[in-house]
Short mmCIF file of C-alpha atoms and ligand atoms in Angstrom, two decimals:
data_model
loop_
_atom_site.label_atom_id
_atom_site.label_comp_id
_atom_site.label_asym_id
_atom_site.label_seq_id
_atom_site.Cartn_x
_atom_site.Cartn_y
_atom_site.Cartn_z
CA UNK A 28 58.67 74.22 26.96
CA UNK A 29 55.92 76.40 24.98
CA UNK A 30 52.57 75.97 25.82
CA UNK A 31 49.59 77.27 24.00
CA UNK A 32 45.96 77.23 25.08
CA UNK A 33 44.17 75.79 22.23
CA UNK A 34 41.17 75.71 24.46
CA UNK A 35 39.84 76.87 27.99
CA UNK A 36 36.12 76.48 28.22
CA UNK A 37 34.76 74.24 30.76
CA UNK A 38 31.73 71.88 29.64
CA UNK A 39 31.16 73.07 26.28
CA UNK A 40 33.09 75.87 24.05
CA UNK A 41 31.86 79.82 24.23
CA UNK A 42 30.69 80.79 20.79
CA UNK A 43 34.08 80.98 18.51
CA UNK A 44 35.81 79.13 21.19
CA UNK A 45 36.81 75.65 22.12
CA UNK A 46 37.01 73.51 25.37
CA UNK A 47 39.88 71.78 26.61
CA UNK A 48 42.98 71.56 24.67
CA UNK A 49 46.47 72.73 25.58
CA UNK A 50 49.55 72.16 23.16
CA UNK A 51 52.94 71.48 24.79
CA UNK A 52 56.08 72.14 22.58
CA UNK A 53 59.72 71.58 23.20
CA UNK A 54 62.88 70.66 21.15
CA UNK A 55 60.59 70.07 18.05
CA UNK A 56 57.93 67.89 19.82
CA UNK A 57 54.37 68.15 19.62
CA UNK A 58 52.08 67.10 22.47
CA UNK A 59 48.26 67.80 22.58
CA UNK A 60 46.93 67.55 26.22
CA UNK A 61 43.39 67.10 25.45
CA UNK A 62 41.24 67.59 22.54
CA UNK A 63 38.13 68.92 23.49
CA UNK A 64 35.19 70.33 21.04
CA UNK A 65 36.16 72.69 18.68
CA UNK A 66 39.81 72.15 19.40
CA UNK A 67 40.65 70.76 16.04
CA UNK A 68 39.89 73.89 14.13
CA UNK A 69 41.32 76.36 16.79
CA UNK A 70 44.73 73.96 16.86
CA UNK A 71 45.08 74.33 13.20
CA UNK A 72 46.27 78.44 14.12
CA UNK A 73 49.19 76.96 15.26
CA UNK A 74 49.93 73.64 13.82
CA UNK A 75 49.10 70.94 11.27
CA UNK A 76 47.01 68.62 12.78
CA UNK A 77 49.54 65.70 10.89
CA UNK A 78 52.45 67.45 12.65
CA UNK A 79 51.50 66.08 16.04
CA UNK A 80 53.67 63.90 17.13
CA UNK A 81 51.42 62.73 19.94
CA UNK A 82 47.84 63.02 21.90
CA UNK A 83 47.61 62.49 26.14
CA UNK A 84 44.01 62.76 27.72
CA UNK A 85 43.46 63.24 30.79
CA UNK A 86 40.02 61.70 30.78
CA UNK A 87 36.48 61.05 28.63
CA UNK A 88 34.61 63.70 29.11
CA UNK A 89 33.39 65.23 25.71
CA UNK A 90 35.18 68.84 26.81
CA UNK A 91 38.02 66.61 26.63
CA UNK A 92 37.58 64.53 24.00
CA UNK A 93 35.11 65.59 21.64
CA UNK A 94 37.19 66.07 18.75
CA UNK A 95 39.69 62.83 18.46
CA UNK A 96 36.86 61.24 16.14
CA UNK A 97 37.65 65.14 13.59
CA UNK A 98 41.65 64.68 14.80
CA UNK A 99 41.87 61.23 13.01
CA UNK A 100 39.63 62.18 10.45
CA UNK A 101 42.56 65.00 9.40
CA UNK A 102 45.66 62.53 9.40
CA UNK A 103 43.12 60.23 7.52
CA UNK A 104 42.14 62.85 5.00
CA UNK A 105 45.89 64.42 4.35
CA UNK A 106 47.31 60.81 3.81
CA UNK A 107 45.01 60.70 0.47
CA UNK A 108 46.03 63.97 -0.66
CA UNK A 109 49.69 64.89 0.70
CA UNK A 110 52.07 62.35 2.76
CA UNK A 111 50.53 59.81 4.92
CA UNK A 112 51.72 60.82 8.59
CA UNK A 113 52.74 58.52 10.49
CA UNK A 114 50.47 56.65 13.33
CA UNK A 115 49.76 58.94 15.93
CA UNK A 116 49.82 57.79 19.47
CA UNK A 117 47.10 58.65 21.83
CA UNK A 118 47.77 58.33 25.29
CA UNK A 119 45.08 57.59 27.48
CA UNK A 120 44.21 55.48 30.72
CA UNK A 121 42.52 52.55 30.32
CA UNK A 122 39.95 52.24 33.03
CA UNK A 123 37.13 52.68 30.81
CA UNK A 124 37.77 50.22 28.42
CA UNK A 125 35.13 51.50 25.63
CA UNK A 126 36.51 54.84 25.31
CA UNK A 127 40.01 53.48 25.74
CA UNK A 128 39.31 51.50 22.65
CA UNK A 129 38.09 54.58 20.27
CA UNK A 130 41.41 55.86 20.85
CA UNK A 131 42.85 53.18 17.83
CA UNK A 132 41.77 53.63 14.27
CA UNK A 133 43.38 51.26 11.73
CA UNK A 134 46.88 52.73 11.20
CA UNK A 135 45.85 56.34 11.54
CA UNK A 136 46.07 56.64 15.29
CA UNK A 137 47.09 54.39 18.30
CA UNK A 138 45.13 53.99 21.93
CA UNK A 139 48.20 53.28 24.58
CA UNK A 140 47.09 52.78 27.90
CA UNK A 141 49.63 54.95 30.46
CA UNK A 142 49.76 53.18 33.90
CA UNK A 143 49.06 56.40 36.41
CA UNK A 144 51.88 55.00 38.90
CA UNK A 145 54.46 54.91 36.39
CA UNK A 146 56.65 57.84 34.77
CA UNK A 147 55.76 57.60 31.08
CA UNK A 148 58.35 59.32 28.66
CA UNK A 149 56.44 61.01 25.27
CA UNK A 150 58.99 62.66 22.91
CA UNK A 151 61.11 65.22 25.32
CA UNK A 152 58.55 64.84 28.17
CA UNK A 153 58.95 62.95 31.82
CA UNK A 154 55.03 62.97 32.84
CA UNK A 155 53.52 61.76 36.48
CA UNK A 156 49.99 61.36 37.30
CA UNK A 157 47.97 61.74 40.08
CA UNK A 158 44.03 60.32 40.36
CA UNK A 159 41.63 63.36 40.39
CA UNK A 160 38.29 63.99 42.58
CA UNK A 161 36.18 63.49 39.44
CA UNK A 162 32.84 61.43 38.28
CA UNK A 163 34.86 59.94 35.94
CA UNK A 164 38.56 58.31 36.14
CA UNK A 165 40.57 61.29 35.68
CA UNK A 166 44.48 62.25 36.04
CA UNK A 167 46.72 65.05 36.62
CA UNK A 168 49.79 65.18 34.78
CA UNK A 169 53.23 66.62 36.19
CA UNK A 170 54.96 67.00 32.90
CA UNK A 171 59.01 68.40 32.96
CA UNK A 172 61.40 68.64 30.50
CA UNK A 173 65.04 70.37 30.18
CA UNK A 174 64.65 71.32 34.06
CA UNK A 175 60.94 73.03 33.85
CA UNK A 176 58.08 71.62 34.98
CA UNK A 177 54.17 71.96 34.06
CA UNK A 178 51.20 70.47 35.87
CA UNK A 179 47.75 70.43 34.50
CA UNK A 180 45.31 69.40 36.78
CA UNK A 181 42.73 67.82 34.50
CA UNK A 182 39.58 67.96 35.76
CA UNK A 183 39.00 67.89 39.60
CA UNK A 184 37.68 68.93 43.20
CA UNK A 185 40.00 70.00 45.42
CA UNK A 186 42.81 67.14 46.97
CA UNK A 187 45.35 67.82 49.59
CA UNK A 188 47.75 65.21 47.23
CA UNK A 189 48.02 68.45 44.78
CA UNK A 190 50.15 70.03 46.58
CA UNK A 191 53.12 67.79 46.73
CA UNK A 192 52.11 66.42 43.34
CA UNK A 193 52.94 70.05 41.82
CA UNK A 194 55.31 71.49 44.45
CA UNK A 195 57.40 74.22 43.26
CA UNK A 196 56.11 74.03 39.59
CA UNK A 197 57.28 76.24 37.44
CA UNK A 198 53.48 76.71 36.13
CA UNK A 199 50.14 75.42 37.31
CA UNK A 200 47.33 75.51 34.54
CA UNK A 201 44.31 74.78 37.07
CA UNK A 202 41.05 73.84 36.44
CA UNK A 203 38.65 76.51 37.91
CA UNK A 204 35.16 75.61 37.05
CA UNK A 205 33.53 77.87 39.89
CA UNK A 206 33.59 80.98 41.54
CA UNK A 207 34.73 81.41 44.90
CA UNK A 208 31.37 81.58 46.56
CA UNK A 209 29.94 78.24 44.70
CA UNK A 210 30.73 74.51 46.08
CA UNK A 211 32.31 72.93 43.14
CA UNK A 212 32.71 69.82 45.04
CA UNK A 213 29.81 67.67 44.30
CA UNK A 214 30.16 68.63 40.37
CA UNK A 215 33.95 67.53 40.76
CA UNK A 216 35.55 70.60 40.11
CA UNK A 217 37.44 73.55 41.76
CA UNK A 218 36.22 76.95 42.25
CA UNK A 219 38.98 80.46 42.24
CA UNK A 220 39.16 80.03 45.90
CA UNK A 221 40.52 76.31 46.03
CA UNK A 222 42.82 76.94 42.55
CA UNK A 223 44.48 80.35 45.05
CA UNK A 224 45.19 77.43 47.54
CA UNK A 225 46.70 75.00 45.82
CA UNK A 226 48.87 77.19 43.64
CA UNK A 227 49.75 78.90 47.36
CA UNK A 228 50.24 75.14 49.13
CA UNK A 229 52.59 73.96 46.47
CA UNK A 230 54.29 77.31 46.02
CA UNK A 231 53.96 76.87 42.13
CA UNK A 232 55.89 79.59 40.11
CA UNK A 233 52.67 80.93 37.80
CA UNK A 234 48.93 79.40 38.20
CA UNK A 235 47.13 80.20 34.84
CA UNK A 236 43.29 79.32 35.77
CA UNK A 237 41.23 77.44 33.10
CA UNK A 238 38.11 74.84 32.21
CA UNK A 239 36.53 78.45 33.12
CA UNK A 240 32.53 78.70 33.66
CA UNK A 241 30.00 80.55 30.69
CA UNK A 242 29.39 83.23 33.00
CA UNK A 243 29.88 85.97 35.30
CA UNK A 244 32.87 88.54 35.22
CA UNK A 245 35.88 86.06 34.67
CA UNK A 246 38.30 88.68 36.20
CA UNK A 247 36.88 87.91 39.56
CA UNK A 248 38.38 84.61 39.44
CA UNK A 249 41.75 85.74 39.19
CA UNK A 250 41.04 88.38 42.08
CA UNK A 251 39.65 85.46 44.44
CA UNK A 252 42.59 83.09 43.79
CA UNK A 253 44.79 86.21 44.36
CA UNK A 254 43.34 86.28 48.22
CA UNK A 255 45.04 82.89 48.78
CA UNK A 256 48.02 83.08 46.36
CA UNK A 257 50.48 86.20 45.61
CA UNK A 258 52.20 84.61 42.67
CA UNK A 259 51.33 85.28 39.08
CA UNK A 260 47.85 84.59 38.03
CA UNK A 261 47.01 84.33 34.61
CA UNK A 262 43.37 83.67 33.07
CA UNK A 263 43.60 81.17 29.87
CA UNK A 264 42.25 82.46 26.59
CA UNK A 265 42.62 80.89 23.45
CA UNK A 266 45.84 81.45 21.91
CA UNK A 267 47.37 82.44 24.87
CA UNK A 268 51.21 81.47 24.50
CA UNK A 269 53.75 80.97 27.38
CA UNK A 270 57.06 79.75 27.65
CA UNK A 271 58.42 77.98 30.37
ZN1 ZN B 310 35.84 69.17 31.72
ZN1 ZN B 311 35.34 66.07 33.31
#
């Protein structure tokens, strides 16, 4: 598996930058885990947008789903002038029915609705899900393929359930909204001390923090995780490429 942060910015994207949206490759597949503002134009350093082969969100947030409206737009656009690609699936849960129901567009893209207590198979990928401490419906995906496995947290507070969700992972990309001496909690997000923990609980492999804050000295994130966790932390930045 490759992944590539497309986008790390919690909320809103830093100037030149774009919020959540992380691109998942193996054996020629092409997933997009969330397609957050500004995602669509940072995507296109990597890949077509026509050449995705599919969309999962994790939930409705605008930092998560700002630019499927642009997305469908693109396939739209390059069927005038090139080949028409084909429909492109958009995972997505279906607990809020009105955004669940953006997700189709005549036969440019298709809204399925993944049941969270089912393993759902996209292209190469086995992916689990696990309801998030969020406003909003939200889920973590445990995605593995060819023995590997990935879990993206999605948006969310700390949950004791993470660490059996992602135990042993071979890579944690955690949301890490806070630093380690602001409450997170009420907002629904994590701060560097609870993303150390987790990674630590669940003995992941590599915890790569993102969904990162506008402002103070990022590397102190990674520093305060590192006080609960001695694996491998990694900060996302866009175009950031690992493989698993
Ligand atoms: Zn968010
Ligand atoms: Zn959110």
């Amino acid at each position: 598996m490759k992944l590539t942060i497309i986008g790390c910015w919690g909320g809103y994207p830093r100037k030149g930058g774009a919020s959540s949206g992380y691109l998942l490759e193996h054996d020629g597949f092409s997933l997009l885990i969330d397609c957050g503002s500004a995602v669509l134009s940072k995507l296109q350093e990597y890949i077509h947008p026509e050449e995705l082969d599919a969309v999962i969100l994790s939930h409705y947030h605008p930092d998560h789903i700002a630019d499927i409206g642009v997305l469908l737009h693109a396939r739209l656009i390059q069927g005038f002038i090139g080949e028409k690609p084909p429909v492109l699936p958009i995972f997505g849960h279906n607990m809020d029915k009105k955004e669940f129901s953006k997700l189709t567009y005549k036969n440019i893209t298709k809204g399925i609705a993944y049941d969270p207590v089912q393993k759902l198979r996209i292209g190469p990928f086995a992916i689990t899900f696990l309801h998030t401490v969020h406003p909003v419906p939200c889920y973590a995906m445990r995605i593995e393929a060819a023995g590997k496995s990935f879990v993206y947290t999605g948006d969310t507070a700390y949950k004791d359930d993470f660490a059996s969700f992602a135990r042993n992972a071979d890579m944690l990309l955690c949301e890490c909204n806070f630093y380690g001496n602001m409450d997170g909690k009420g907002a629904g997000h994590m701060n560097s001390i609870d993303a150390g923990m987790l990674a630590s609980r669940a003995n992941v492999k590599n915890l790569v923090l993102t969904h990162l804050p506008h402002y103070g000295e990022l590397n102190e994130l990674a520093k305060e995780a590192s006080k609960q966790y001695e694996g491998n932390i990694m900060l996302a930045e866009e175009g950031l490429r690992i493989t698993l």
